[in-house]
CSV table of C-alpha atoms in Angstrom, one decimal:
chain,number,residue,atom,x,y,z
X,1,GLU,CA,0.0,0.0,0.0
X,2,TYR,CA,1.3,3.5,-0.9
X,3,MET,CA,1.2,6.4,1.5
X,4,GLY,CA,3.4,9.4,0.8
X,5,ASN,CA,6.6,8.3,-1.0
X,6,THR,CA,7.1,4.9,0.5
X,7,ARG,CA,5.6,1.5,0.0
X,8,VAL,CA,5.4,-0.8,3.0
X,9,SER,CA,3.5,-4.0,3.4
X,10,MET,CA,0.8,-3.7,6.1
X,11,ASP,CA,1.6,-7.2,7.4
X,12,ALA,CA,5.4,-6.6,7.5
X,13,PRO,CA,6.9,-8.3,10.5
X,14,LEU,CA,7.9,-6.1,13.4
X,15,ASN,CA,11.6,-6.6,13.9
X,16,THR,CA,13.2,-4.5,16.6
X,17,GLY,CA,16.0,-6.9,17.2
X,18,THR,CA,15.8,-7.1,20.9
X,19,ALA,CA,13.2,-8.0,23.5
X,20,VAL,CA,11.8,-5.0,25.4
X,21,GLU,CA,11.6,-5.5,29.2
X,22,VAL,CA,10.2,-3.0,31.7
X,23,ASP,CA,9.2,-3.1,35.4
X,24,ASN,CA,5.5,-4.0,35.5
X,25,ALA,CA,4.8,-1.2,38.0
X,26,ASP,CA,6.3,1.4,35.8
X,27,ALA,CA,3.4,2.5,33.5
X,28,LEU,CA,5.4,5.4,32.1
X,29,GLY,CA,8.3,3.1,31.3
X,30,MET,CA,5.9,0.9,29.5
X,31,LYS,CA,4.5,3.9,27.6
X,32,HIS,CA,8.0,4.9,26.5
X,33,ALA,CA,8.8,1.4,25.3
X,34,MET,CA,5.6,1.2,23.3
X,35,ASP,CA,6.3,4.8,22.0
X,36,ASP,CA,9.7,3.6,20.7
X,37,ILE,CA,8.2,0.7,18.9
X,38,LEU,CA,5.3,2.8,17.5
X,39,TRP,CA,7.9,5.4,16.3
X,40,SER,CA,10.0,2.7,14.5
X,41,MET,CA,6.8,1.4,12.8
X,42,LEU,CA,5.7,4.8,11.7
X,43,GLU,CA,9.2,5.6,10.4
X,44,LYS,CA,9.1,2.6,8.1
X,45,ARG,CA,6.0,4.0,6.5
X,46,TYR,CA,6.4,7.8,6.7
X,47,THR,CA,9.2,10.3,6.7
X,48,LYS,CA,9.6,12.0,10.0
X,49,ASP,CA,9.5,15.8,10.2
X,50,ASN,CA,12.6,17.0,12.1
X,51,HIS,CA,11.7,20.7,12.5
X,52,HIS,CA,11.4,20.6,16.3
X,53,SER,CA,14.6,18.5,16.6
X,54,ASN,CA,16.4,21.1,14.5
X,55,VAL,CA,15.1,23.9,16.7
X,56,LYS,CA,16.4,22.1,19.8
X,57,ILE,CA,19.8,21.6,18.2
X,58,LEU,CA,20.0,25.3,17.2
X,59,VAL,CA,19.0,26.6,20.6
X,60,SER,CA,21.3,24.1,22.4
X,61,PHE,CA,24.2,25.3,20.3
X,62,LEU,CA,23.4,28.9,21.1
X,63,CYS,CA,23.2,28.0,24.8
X,64,CYS,CA,26.7,26.3,24.6
X,65,VAL,CA,28.1,29.4,22.8
X,66,ILE,CA,26.7,31.6,25.6
X,67,ALA,CA,28.1,29.3,28.3
X,68,VAL,CA,31.6,29.3,26.7
X,69,VAL,CA,31.7,33.1,26.3
X,70,ALA,CA,30.5,33.5,29.9
X,71,TYR,CA,33.1,31.1,31.2
X,72,LYS,CA,36.0,32.3,29.0
X,73,PRO,CA,35.2,35.7,27.7
X,74,PRO,CA,37.2,37.2,24.8
X,75,MET,CA,40.2,39.5,25.9
X,76,ALA,CA,38.3,42.6,25.0
X,77,LEU,CA,35.6,41.8,27.6
X,78,ARG,CA,37.9,40.6,30.5
X,79,PRO,CA,37.5,43.7,32.7
X,80,LYS,CA,33.7,43.5,32.3
X,81,GLU,CA,33.3,39.8,33.0
X,82,PHE,CA,30.8,40.4,35.8
X,83,TYR,CA,28.5,42.3,33.5
X,84,LEU,CA,28.9,39.7,30.8
X,85,LEU,CA,27.7,37.0,33.3
X,86,LEU,CA,24.8,39.2,34.3
X,87,VAL,CA,23.7,39.1,30.6
X,88,ALA,CA,24.8,35.6,29.7
X,89,LEU,CA,23.1,33.7,32.5
X,90,PRO,CA,19.6,35.1,32.1
X,91,LEU,CA,19.9,34.8,28.3
X,92,PHE,CA,21.0,31.1,28.7
X,93,THR,CA,18.1,30.4,31.1
X,94,VAL,CA,15.5,32.1,28.9
X,95,LEU,CA,16.7,30.3,25.8
X,96,TYR,CA,17.0,26.9,27.4
X,97,TRP,CA,13.7,26.9,29.4
X,98,GLY,CA,11.9,28.8,26.6
X,99,MET,CA,12.8,26.0,24.2
X,100,HIS,CA,11.4,23.4,26.6
X,101,PHE,CA,8.3,25.5,27.2
X,102,TYR,CA,7.8,26.0,23.4
X,103,LEU,CA,8.2,22.3,22.6
X,104,ALA,CA,5.9,21.3,25.5
X,105,ARG,CA,3.2,23.7,24.2
X,106,SER,CA,3.6,22.9,20.5
X,107,GLU,CA,4.2,19.2,20.7
X,108,GLY,CA,2.4,18.1,23.8
X,109,ASP,CA,1.8,14.4,23.6
X,110,ILE,CA,2.9,14.1,19.9
X,111,VAL,CA,5.2,11.1,19.4
X,112,PHE,CA,5.6,11.4,15.7
X,113,ARG,CA,4.8,13.9,12.9
X,114,SER,CA,5.4,13.1,9.3
X,115,THR,CA,6.6,15.4,6.5
X,116,PRO,CA,3.8,16.4,4.1
X,117,LEU,CA,2.4,13.4,2.2
X,118,THR,CA,1.1,15.3,-0.7
X,119,ARG,CA,1.4,18.7,-2.3
X,120,ASN,CA,-1.6,19.8,-0.2
X,121,GLY,CA,0.3,19.4,3.0
X,122,TYR,CA,-1.3,16.4,4.7
X,123,VAL,CA,0.7,15.1,7.6
X,124,VAL,CA,0.3,12.1,9.9
X,125,VAL,CA,0.4,12.8,13.6
X,126,ALA,CA,0.6,10.2,16.3
X,127,ARG,CA,-0.3,11.1,19.9
X,128,THR,CA,0.0,8.7,22.9
X,129,ASN,CA,-0.8,8.8,26.5
X,130,VAL,CA,-1.1,6.4,29.5
X,131,LEU,CA,-4.3,7.1,31.3
X,132,PRO,CA,-3.8,7.8,35.0
X,133,THR,CA,-7.0,6.1,36.2
X,134,GLU,CA,-6.5,2.8,34.4
X,135,PRO,CA,-3.6,0.9,32.9
X,136,VAL,CA,-4.3,1.8,29.3
X,137,TYR,CA,-2.0,3.0,26.5
X,138,ALA,CA,-4.1,5.5,24.4
X,139,LEU,CA,-3.0,6.0,20.8
X,140,LYS,CA,-4.5,8.6,18.5
X,141,LEU,CA,-3.5,8.7,14.8
X,142,GLN,CA,-4.5,11.8,13.0
X,143,LEU,CA,-4.4,12.9,9.3
X,144,CYS,CA,-4.0,16.7,9.5
X,145,ARG,CA,-3.8,19.5,7.0
X,146,GLY,CA,-2.4,22.6,8.6
X,147,ALA,CA,-4.3,23.2,11.8
X,148,ASP,CA,-7.3,21.1,10.7
X,149,THR,CA,-7.7,17.5,11.6
X,150,VAL,CA,-9.1,15.6,8.6
X,151,GLN,CA,-9.3,12.1,10.2
X,152,THR,CA,-8.8,10.8,13.7
X,153,LEU,CA,-8.4,7.1,14.7
X,154,GLU,CA,-8.2,6.2,18.3
X,155,GLU,CA,-7.2,2.9,19.9
X,156,ARG,CA,-6.8,1.9,23.6
X,157,PHE,CA,-4.4,-0.9,24.4
X,158,ALA,CA,-4.8,-2.5,27.8
X,159,LEU,CA,-1.3,-2.8,29.2
X,160,HIS,CA,-1.9,-6.2,30.7
X,161,GLN,CA,-2.7,-7.6,27.2
X,162,TYR,CA,0.7,-6.6,25.8
X,163,TRP,CA,3.0,-7.0,28.8
X,164,ASP,CA,3.6,-10.3,30.5
X,165,VAL,CA,4.3,-10.8,34.2
X,166,LYS,CA,8.1,-10.6,33.6
X,167,GLY,CA,7.7,-7.2,32.0
X,168,CYS,CA,8.2,-8.3,28.4
X,169,LEU,CA,6.3,-6.6,25.6
X,170,ALA,CA,4.4,-8.8,23.0
X,171,GLN,CA,5.8,-6.8,20.1
X,172,ARG,CA,4.2,-8.7,17.3
X,173,LYS,CA,0.7,-8.5,18.9
X,174,PHE,CA,1.1,-4.8,19.5
X,175,GLY,CA,2.6,-4.2,16.1
X,176,SER,CA,-0.2,-6.0,14.2
X,177,ARG,CA,-2.8,-3.9,16.0
X,178,VAL,CA,-0.9,-0.7,15.2
X,179,TYR,CA,-0.4,-1.7,11.5
X,180,ALA,CA,-4.2,-2.5,11.3
X,181,LEU,CA,-4.9,1.0,12.6
X,182,MET,CA,-2.5,2.6,10.2
X,183,GLY,CA,-4.2,0.8,7.4
X,184,GLN,CA,-7.4,2.6,8.2
X,185,LEU,CA,-6.0,6.0,7.6
X,186,GLN,CA,-7.4,7.3,4.3
X,187,ARG,CA,-5.0,8.2,1.6
X,188,PRO,CA,-5.2,12.0,1.0
X,189,LYS,CA,-6.0,13.0,-2.6
X,190,ASP,CA,-3.1,14.8,-4.3
X,191,GLN,CA,-4.7,17.8,-6.2
């Protein structure tokens, strides 16, 4: 089946290479392990949008430059080191925490965002969460165009159905359910 620029069989075996083991009492650890597998499955079918990763790299680089200049200022600024620190530390703090705040607000629970699938700008977005009231992994796949959601598919995975008592994830069982859900996404029309 075609979606975007790649062709992937919907019944392709899930091969992560290693068994995933997590403490059964750690619901967040289970979520992260399932997120990793979901991400690898989505990457096989769609191209990931790296915009937010690139922003993080750029801001982190600027923070490193600010830290180096504050720690070892150029010779011309040596007598004014104290004032440089008064500017550099707040700038570093604002950039660093501003980046985290921006990403938390813009990404939220998004695990994966694809590059546009067609010329019209359709993207696939995957959101996940572990519900605090019950041991359930909630997955929401969305086909979006700009800020509009065109299609939403939701699935809830009871954690006890996919994790055994030793904390091992049933990857094939989980993968086949996710592939079935991915197969339900409508292919956007390229106009």
